[in-house]
Tab-separated table of N, CA, C and O in Angstrom:
chain	number	residue	atom	x	y	z
A	28	MET	N	18.399	-18.269	-8.340
A	28	MET	CA	17.142	-18.537	-8.713
A	28	MET	C	17.058	-20.008	-9.825
A	28	MET	O	17.744	-20.169	-10.506
A	29	CYS	N	16.306	-20.655	-8.979
A	29	CYS	CA	16.285	-22.142	-10.128
A	29	CYS	C	15.160	-22.194	-10.856
A	29	CYS	O	13.972	-21.801	-10.356
A	30	ARG	N	15.539	-22.629	-12.120
A	30	ARG	CA	14.405	-22.661	-13.390
A	30	ARG	C	14.457	-24.068	-13.857
A	30	ARG	O	14.947	-24.482	-14.588
A	31	LYS	N	12.805	-24.632	-13.893
A	31	LYS	CA	12.194	-25.613	-14.202
A	31	LYS	C	11.660	-25.888	-15.192
A	31	LYS	O	10.395	-25.067	-14.961
A	32	THR	N	11.065	-26.498	-15.900
A	32	THR	CA	9.922	-26.747	-16.550
A	32	THR	C	8.478	-27.232	-15.827
A	32	THR	O	9.171	-28.136	-14.886
A	33	ILE	N	7.588	-27.087	-16.362
A	33	ILE	CA	6.560	-27.575	-15.563
A	33	ILE	C	6.311	-29.030	-15.359
A	33	ILE	O	6.166	-29.797	-14.518
A	34	TYR	N	6.634	-29.958	-16.783
A	34	TYR	CA	7.053	-31.399	-16.875
A	34	TYR	C	7.806	-32.021	-15.893
A	34	TYR	O	7.801	-32.645	-14.889
A	35	ASP	N	8.910	-30.903	-15.602
A	35	ASP	CA	10.266	-31.327	-14.403
A	35	ASP	C	9.721	-31.407	-12.875
A	35	ASP	O	10.002	-32.111	-12.542
A	36	ALA	N	9.166	-29.867	-13.017
A	36	ALA	CA	8.272	-29.733	-11.729
A	36	ALA	C	7.573	-30.945	-11.280
A	36	ALA	O	7.107	-31.168	-10.164
A	37	ARG	N	6.659	-31.283	-12.132
A	37	ARG	CA	5.782	-32.738	-11.846
A	37	ARG	C	6.247	-33.769	-11.532
A	37	ARG	O	6.201	-34.306	-10.220
A	38	ASN	N	7.373	-33.990	-11.774
A	38	ASN	CA	8.357	-35.243	-11.744
A	38	ASN	C	9.254	-35.176	-10.325
A	38	ASN	O	9.392	-36.345	-9.749
A	39	LYS	N	9.398	-33.997	-10.253
A	39	LYS	CA	10.295	-33.400	-9.249
A	39	LYS	C	9.702	-32.707	-7.798
A	39	LYS	O	10.608	-32.311	-7.310
A	40	PHE	N	8.590	-32.888	-7.855
A	40	PHE	CA	7.811	-31.761	-6.755
A	40	PHE	C	8.360	-31.302	-5.812
A	40	PHE	O	8.771	-30.527	-5.042
A	41	PRO	N	8.461	-32.629	-4.522
A	41	PRO	CA	9.130	-32.816	-3.591
A	41	PRO	C	10.589	-31.891	-3.309
A	41	PRO	O	10.735	-30.969	-2.754
A	42	SER	N	11.151	-32.377	-4.024
A	42	SER	CA	12.411	-31.871	-4.200
A	42	SER	C	12.445	-30.473	-4.466
A	42	SER	O	13.426	-29.363	-3.648
A	43	LEU	N	11.690	-29.634	-5.291
A	43	LEU	CA	11.633	-28.502	-5.698
A	43	LEU	C	11.083	-27.881	-4.285
A	43	LEU	O	11.297	-26.572	-3.933
A	44	VAL	N	9.684	-28.068	-3.579
A	44	VAL	CA	9.273	-27.528	-2.237
A	44	VAL	C	10.619	-27.578	-1.561
A	44	VAL	O	10.233	-26.754	-0.646
A	45	LYS	N	11.344	-28.484	-0.898
A	45	LYS	CA	12.602	-28.488	-0.101
A	45	LYS	C	13.705	-27.322	-0.078
A	45	LYS	O	13.941	-27.042	-0.028
A	46	LEU	N	13.510	-27.433	-1.755
A	46	LEU	CA	14.432	-26.012	-2.494
A	46	LEU	C	13.838	-24.772	-1.855
A	46	LEU	O	14.734	-23.657	-1.738
A	47	ALA	N	12.816	-24.710	-2.205
A	47	ALA	CA	12.094	-23.239	-1.743
A	47	ALA	C	11.724	-23.275	-0.081
A	47	ALA	O	12.142	-22.028	0.085
A	48	GLU	N	11.741	-24.085	0.297
A	48	GLU	CA	11.935	-24.011	1.983
A	48	GLU	C	12.895	-23.278	2.386
A	48	GLU	O	12.987	-23.029	3.438
A	49	SER	N	13.945	-23.987	1.574
A	49	SER	CA	15.446	-23.319	2.131
A	49	SER	C	15.899	-22.148	1.517
A	49	SER	O	16.900	-21.453	2.127
A	50	GLY	N	14.635	-21.315	0.681
A	50	GLY	CA	15.194	-19.951	0.499
A	50	GLY	C	15.192	-19.806	-0.739
A	50	GLY	O	15.459	-18.776	-1.067
A	51	GLU	N	15.380	-20.591	-1.599
A	51	GLU	CA	15.565	-20.696	-3.128
A	51	GLU	C	14.347	-20.431	-3.761
A	51	GLU	O	13.772	-21.840	-3.791
A	52	PRO	N	13.618	-19.735	-4.519
A	52	PRO	CA	12.783	-19.601	-5.262
A	52	PRO	C	13.009	-20.504	-6.709
A	52	PRO	O	14.182	-20.387	-7.225
A	53	VAL	N	11.969	-20.962	-6.874
A	53	VAL	CA	12.300	-21.968	-7.906
A	53	VAL	C	11.109	-21.464	-9.178
A	53	VAL	O	9.426	-21.327	-9.149
A	54	GLU	N	11.418	-20.865	-10.227
A	54	GLU	CA	10.422	-20.779	-11.342
A	54	GLU	C	10.468	-21.454	-12.033
A	54	GLU	O	11.193	-22.806	-12.575
A	55	LEU	N	8.987	-22.043	-12.652
A	55	LEU	CA	8.436	-22.700	-13.582
A	55	LEU	C	8.139	-22.265	-14.786
A	55	LEU	O	7.560	-21.122	-15.080
A	56	THR	N	8.561	-22.948	-15.777
A	56	THR	CA	8.016	-22.507	-16.967
A	56	THR	C	7.682	-23.176	-18.112
A	56	THR	O	7.580	-24.093	-17.963
A	57	ARG	N	7.178	-22.597	-18.993
A	57	ARG	CA	5.954	-23.511	-20.126
A	57	ARG	C	6.677	-22.962	-21.351
A	57	ARG	O	6.325	-21.727	-21.400
A	58	HIS	N	7.132	-23.762	-22.264
A	58	HIS	CA	7.633	-23.340	-23.401
A	58	HIS	C	8.750	-22.239	-23.167
A	58	HIS	O	8.772	-21.119	-23.959
A	59	ASN	N	9.556	-22.498	-22.220
A	59	ASN	CA	10.747	-21.324	-22.029
A	59	ASN	C	9.780	-20.037	-21.556
A	59	ASN	O	11.024	-19.121	-21.579
A	60	LYS	N	8.926	-19.758	-21.178
A	60	LYS	CA	8.636	-18.797	-20.603
A	60	LYS	C	8.033	-18.604	-18.865
A	60	LYS	O	7.474	-19.882	-18.985
A	61	PRO	N	8.386	-17.825	-18.211
A	61	PRO	CA	8.366	-18.017	-16.997
A	61	PRO	C	6.392	-18.191	-16.718
A	61	PRO	O	5.794	-17.206	-17.021
A	62	VAL	N	6.066	-19.118	-15.931
A	62	VAL	CA	4.529	-18.747	-15.404
A	62	VAL	C	3.984	-18.802	-13.937
A	62	VAL	O	3.125	-18.769	-13.993
A	63	ALA	N	5.377	-19.527	-12.909
A	63	ALA	CA	4.876	-19.388	-11.708
A	63	ALA	C	6.156	-19.408	-11.252
A	63	ALA	O	7.218	-19.946	-11.629
A	64	VAL	N	5.915	-19.477	-9.604
A	64	VAL	CA	7.265	-19.774	-8.915
A	64	VAL	C	6.467	-20.075	-7.621
A	64	VAL	O	5.752	-19.677	-7.175
A	65	ILE	N	7.964	-20.687	-7.256
A	65	ILE	CA	7.139	-21.699	-5.952
A	65	ILE	C	8.115	-20.903	-4.962
A	65	ILE	O	9.765	-21.066	-5.213
A	66	ILE	N	8.033	-20.628	-3.767
A	66	ILE	CA	8.827	-19.916	-2.598
A	66	ILE	C	8.209	-20.888	-0.982
A	66	ILE	O	7.307	-21.121	-1.280
A	67	SER	N	8.812	-19.913	-0.320
A	67	SER	CA	8.800	-20.635	0.767
A	67	SER	C	7.658	-19.574	1.553
A	67	SER	O	7.340	-18.557	1.043
A	68	TYR	N	6.559	-20.795	2.525
A	68	TYR	CA	5.873	-19.780	3.006
A	68	TYR	C	6.462	-18.315	3.603
A	68	TYR	O	5.721	-17.285	3.828
A	69	ALA	N	7.295	-18.138	4.355
A	69	ALA	CA	8.288	-17.524	5.050
A	69	ALA	C	7.881	-16.102	3.726
A	69	ALA	O	8.163	-14.841	4.452
A	70	ASP	N	8.691	-16.684	2.584
A	70	ASP	CA	8.685	-15.347	1.474
A	70	ASP	C	7.591	-15.038	1.045
A	70	ASP	O	7.473	-13.703	1.210
A	71	TYR	N	6.356	-15.960	1.278
A	71	TYR	CA	5.242	-15.485	0.940
A	71	TYR	C	4.452	-13.963	1.925
A	71	TYR	O	4.012	-13.496	1.478
A	72	GLU	N	4.667	-14.750	2.957
A	72	GLU	CA	3.977	-13.983	4.412
A	72	GLU	C	4.564	-12.639	3.950
A	72	GLU	O	4.269	-11.260	4.330
A	73	SER	N	6.433	-12.571	4.127
A	73	SER	CA	6.646	-10.993	3.797
A	73	SER	C	6.450	-10.144	2.455
A	73	SER	O	6.676	-9.392	2.720
A	74	SER	N	6.023	-10.815	1.321
A	74	SER	CA	5.591	-10.556	0.209
A	74	SER	C	4.341	-9.875	0.058
A	74	SER	O	3.719	-8.882	-0.667
A	75	LYS	N	3.513	-10.266	0.971
A	75	LYS	CA	2.090	-9.610	1.491
A	75	LYS	C	1.835	-8.010	1.762
A	75	LYS	O	3.051	-7.454	1.908
A	76	PRO	N	0.922	-7.488	0.809
A	76	PRO	CA	1.217	-5.870	0.979
A	76	PRO	C	0.791	-5.890	2.476
A	76	PRO	O	0.230	-5.907	3.024
A	77	LYS	N	1.697	-4.592	2.887
A	77	LYS	CA	1.655	-3.872	4.141
A	77	LYS	C	0.019	-2.815	4.473
A	77	LYS	O	-0.173	-2.449	3.268
A	78	LYS	N	-0.487	-2.936	5.367
A	78	LYS	CA	-1.652	-1.850	5.631
A	78	LYS	C	-1.228	-0.620	5.436
A	78	LYS	O	-0.003	-0.524	5.847
A	79	ASN	N	-2.094	0.221	5.160
A	79	ASN	CA	-1.548	1.802	4.575
A	79	ASN	C	-1.790	2.011	5.965
A	79	ASN	O	-2.723	1.507	6.884
A	80	SER	N	-1.391	3.504	5.830
A	80	SER	CA	-1.582	4.210	7.485
A	80	SER	C	-3.111	5.061	7.447
A	80	SER	O	-3.816	4.540	8.450
A	81	PHE	N	-3.997	4.898	6.160
A	81	PHE	CA	-5.246	4.874	6.550
A	81	PHE	C	-6.209	3.745	6.961
A	81	PHE	O	-6.875	3.988	7.899
A	82	THR	N	-5.686	2.813	6.774
A	82	THR	CA	-6.413	1.041	7.093
A	82	THR	C	-5.762	1.300	8.930
A	82	THR	O	-6.930	0.617	9.214
A	83	TRP	N	-4.512	1.772	8.872
A	83	TRP	CA	-4.148	1.175	10.398
A	83	TRP	C	-5.055	2.519	11.599
A	83	TRP	O	-5.687	1.987	11.891
A	84	LEU	N	-5.273	3.678	10.232
A	84	LEU	CA	-6.472	4.611	11.303
A	84	LEU	C	-7.375	4.354	11.936
A	84	LEU	O	-8.006	4.676	12.726
A	85	GLU	N	-8.025	3.965	10.755
A	85	GLU	CA	-8.889	3.179	10.741
A	85	GLU	C	-9.714	2.338	11.660
A	85	GLU	O	-10.732	2.258	12.433
A	86	GLU	N	-8.721	1.274	11.994
A	86	GLU	CA	-8.647	0.293	12.501
A	86	GLU	C	-8.587	1.031	14.263
A	86	GLU	O	-9.610	0.380	14.729
A	87	PHE	N	-7.302	1.738	14.392
A	87	PHE	CA	-7.714	2.295	15.559
A	87	PHE	C	-8.621	2.908	16.080
A	87	PHE	O	-9.164	2.745	17.672
A	88	LYS	N	-9.364	3.773	15.331
A	88	LYS	CA	-10.673	4.348	15.729
A	88	LYS	C	-11.672	3.632	16.059
A	88	LYS	O	-12.535	4.040	16.860
A	89	THR	N	-11.454	2.765	15.484
A	89	THR	CA	-13.057	1.542	15.478
A	89	THR	C	-12.212	1.079	16.766
A	89	THR	O	-13.171	0.481	17.685
A	90	LYS	N	-11.320	0.389	16.717
A	90	LYS	CA	-10.912	-0.259	18.207
A	90	LYS	C	-11.181	0.482	19.273
A	90	LYS	O	-11.292	0.128	20.649
A	91	ASN	N	-10.791	2.023	19.333
A	91	ASN	CA	-10.735	2.753	20.523
A	91	ASN	C	-11.619	3.745	20.325
A	91	ASN	O	-11.489	4.748	21.004
A	92	ALA	N	-12.782	3.547	19.859
A	92	ALA	CA	-14.169	4.268	19.776
A	92	ALA	C	-14.452	4.975	21.264
A	92	ALA	O	-14.977	6.287	21.163
A	93	GLU	N	-14.274	4.517	22.318
A	93	GLU	CA	-14.780	5.049	23.426
A	93	GLU	C	-13.452	6.331	23.770
A	93	GLU	O	-14.399	7.085	24.686
A	94	LEU	N	-12.477	6.577	23.542
A	94	LEU	CA	-11.496	7.093	23.591
A	94	LEU	C	-12.092	8.652	22.544
A	94	LEU	O	-11.606	9.851	23.255
A	95	PHE	N	-12.652	7.955	21.825
A	95	PHE	CA	-12.992	9.238	20.728
A	95	PHE	C	-14.153	10.017	20.770
A	95	PHE	O	-14.854	10.641	20.081
A	96	ALA	N	-15.123	9.345	21.721
A	96	ALA	CA	-16.718	9.525	21.642
A	96	ALA	C	-16.884	10.793	22.234
A	96	ALA	O	-17.476	11.361	21.752
A	97	ASP	N	-16.264	11.900	22.886
A	97	ASP	CA	-16.349	13.090	23.333
A	97	ASP	C	-15.435	13.706	22.483
A	97	ASP	O	-15.245	15.194	22.377
A	98	PHE	N	-14.574	13.433	21.592
A	98	PHE	CA	-13.614	14.398	20.829
A	98	PHE	C	-14.306	14.661	19.849
A	98	PHE	O	-15.030	14.282	19.245
A	99	GLU	N	-14.378	16.313	19.519
A	99	GLU	CA	-15.035	16.853	18.535
A	99	GLU	C	-14.322	17.434	17.474
A	99	GLU	O	-14.658	17.808	16.520
A	100	GLY	N	-12.953	17.335	17.730
A	100	GLY	CA	-11.636	17.190	16.400
A	100	GLY	C	-11.456	18.783	16.740
A	100	GLY	O	-11.410	19.270	18.158
A	101	LEU	N	-9.853	19.190	16.205
A	101	LEU	CA	-9.261	20.132	16.489
A	101	LEU	C	-10.006	21.762	16.039
A	101	LEU	O	-10.987	21.566	14.984
A	102	PRO	N	-10.298	22.631	16.789
A	102	PRO	CA	-10.968	23.756	16.325
A	102	PRO	C	-10.216	24.408	14.804
A	102	PRO	O	-8.774	24.467	14.786
A	103	LEU	N	-10.917	24.557	13.978
A	103	LEU	CA	-10.037	25.079	12.800
A	103	LEU	C	-10.534	26.537	12.900
A	103	LEU	O	-11.178	27.323	13.613
A	104	PRO	N	-9.334	27.508	12.419
A	104	PRO	CA	-9.635	29.069	12.070
A	104	PRO	C	-10.840	28.972	11.247
A	104	PRO	O	-10.866	28.179	10.178
A	105	PRO	N	-11.389	30.415	11.078
A	105	PRO	CA	-12.481	30.836	10.366
A	105	PRO	C	-11.712	31.168	8.846
A	105	PRO	O	-10.561	31.587	8.609
A	106	LYS	N	-12.459	31.066	7.870
A	106	LYS	CA	-12.087	31.036	6.325
A	106	LYS	C	-11.653	32.370	6.580
A	106	LYS	O	-12.193	33.410	6.739
A	107	GLU	N	-10.667	32.586	6.078
A	107	GLU	CA	-10.146	34.285	5.774
A	107	GLU	C	-10.427	34.609	4.267
A	107	GLU	O	-9.577	33.808	3.323
A	108	TYR	N	-11.180	35.268	3.686
A	108	TYR	CA	-11.228	35.796	2.029
A	108	TYR	C	-11.116	37.202	2.422
A	108	TYR	O	-11.325	37.731	3.001
A	109	PRO	N	-10.538	37.522	0.888
A	109	PRO	CA	-10.071	39.242	0.940
A	109	PRO	C	-11.597	39.792	1.158
A	109	PRO	O	-12.532	39.445	0.241
A	110	ASP	N	-11.670	41.145	1.532
A	110	ASP	CA	-12.730	41.794	1.458
A	110	ASP	C	-12.678	42.834	0.603
A	110	ASP	O	-11.702	42.811	-0.517
A	111	GLU	N	-13.862	43.761	0.334
A	111	GLU	CA	-13.610	44.562	-0.924
A	111	GLU	C	-12.440	45.807	-0.358
A	111	GLU	O	-12.047	46.242	-1.324
A	112	LYS	N	-12.147	45.986	0.526
A	112	LYS	CA	-11.123	46.887	0.780
A	112	LYS	C	-9.447	46.320	0.000
A	112	LYS	O	-8.940	47.321	-0.728
A	113	TYR	N	-9.688	45.101	0.420
A	113	TYR	CA	-8.522	44.767	-0.249
A	113	TYR	C	-8.161	44.865	-2.279
A	113	TYR	O	-7.458	45.082	-2.318
A	114	TYR	N	-9.127	44.201	-2.556
A	114	TYR	CA	-9.618	44.462	-3.999
A	114	TYR	C	-9.699	45.847	-4.156
A	114	TYR	O	-9.062	46.221	-5.437
A	115	LYS	N	-10.080	47.249	-3.739
A	115	LYS	CA	-9.696	48.496	-3.727
A	115	LYS	C	-8.116	48.791	-4.067
A	115	LYS	O	-7.697	49.607	-4.621
A	116	LYS	N	-7.414	48.314	-3.029
A	116	LYS	CA	-6.253	48.671	-2.723
A	116	LYS	C	-5.375	48.167	-3.878
A	116	LYS	O	-4.328	48.623	-4.628
A	117	LEU	N	-6.270	46.706	-4.530
A	117	LEU	CA	-5.182	46.177	-5.836
A	117	LEU	C	-5.457	46.734	-6.726
A	117	LEU	O	-4.441	47.145	-7.482
A	118	ASN	N	-6.301	47.486	-6.913
A	118	ASN	CA	-7.050	48.210	-8.361
A	118	ASN	C	-6.145	49.715	-8.244
A	118	ASN	O	-5.934	50.299	-9.426
A	119	GLU	N	-6.119	50.085	-6.846
A	119	GLU	CA	-5.158	51.470	-6.939
A	119	GLU	C	-3.885	51.220	-7.621
A	119	GLU	O	-3.176	51.804	-8.143
A	120	MET	N	-3.357	49.737	-6.934
A	120	MET	CA	-1.978	49.925	-6.988
A	120	MET	C	-1.468	49.681	-8.270
A	120	MET	O	-0.446	49.908	-9.238
A	121	TRP	N	-2.694	49.201	-9.484
A	121	TRP	CA	-2.043	48.557	-11.141
A	121	TRP	C	-2.915	49.448	-11.895
A	121	TRP	O	-2.492	49.368	-12.653
A	122	VAL	N	-3.386	50.352	-11.563
A	122	VAL	CA	-4.315	51.778	-11.777
A	122	VAL	C	-3.115	52.527	-12.517
A	122	VAL	O	-2.540	53.065	-11.668
């Protein structure tokens, strides 16, 4: 990575852009502290956050809404809760 001050970057901007285009990031500093980076457009595009699965799924459902029009979802089993017999057995075991 090439490191230049903002003053140098102002005077040599075209050469720094060419350097970034070739794949070499250019770090810009102010008072010896990094403040910005010049990178190629290809590197910029690849660094963008990717869509997560939920966003993709929502877009898929929207785009293919006619496929899901009659779909009511998967049947879920009924909730099973312990009944009174279960609690009586537990009490007998521990008493």
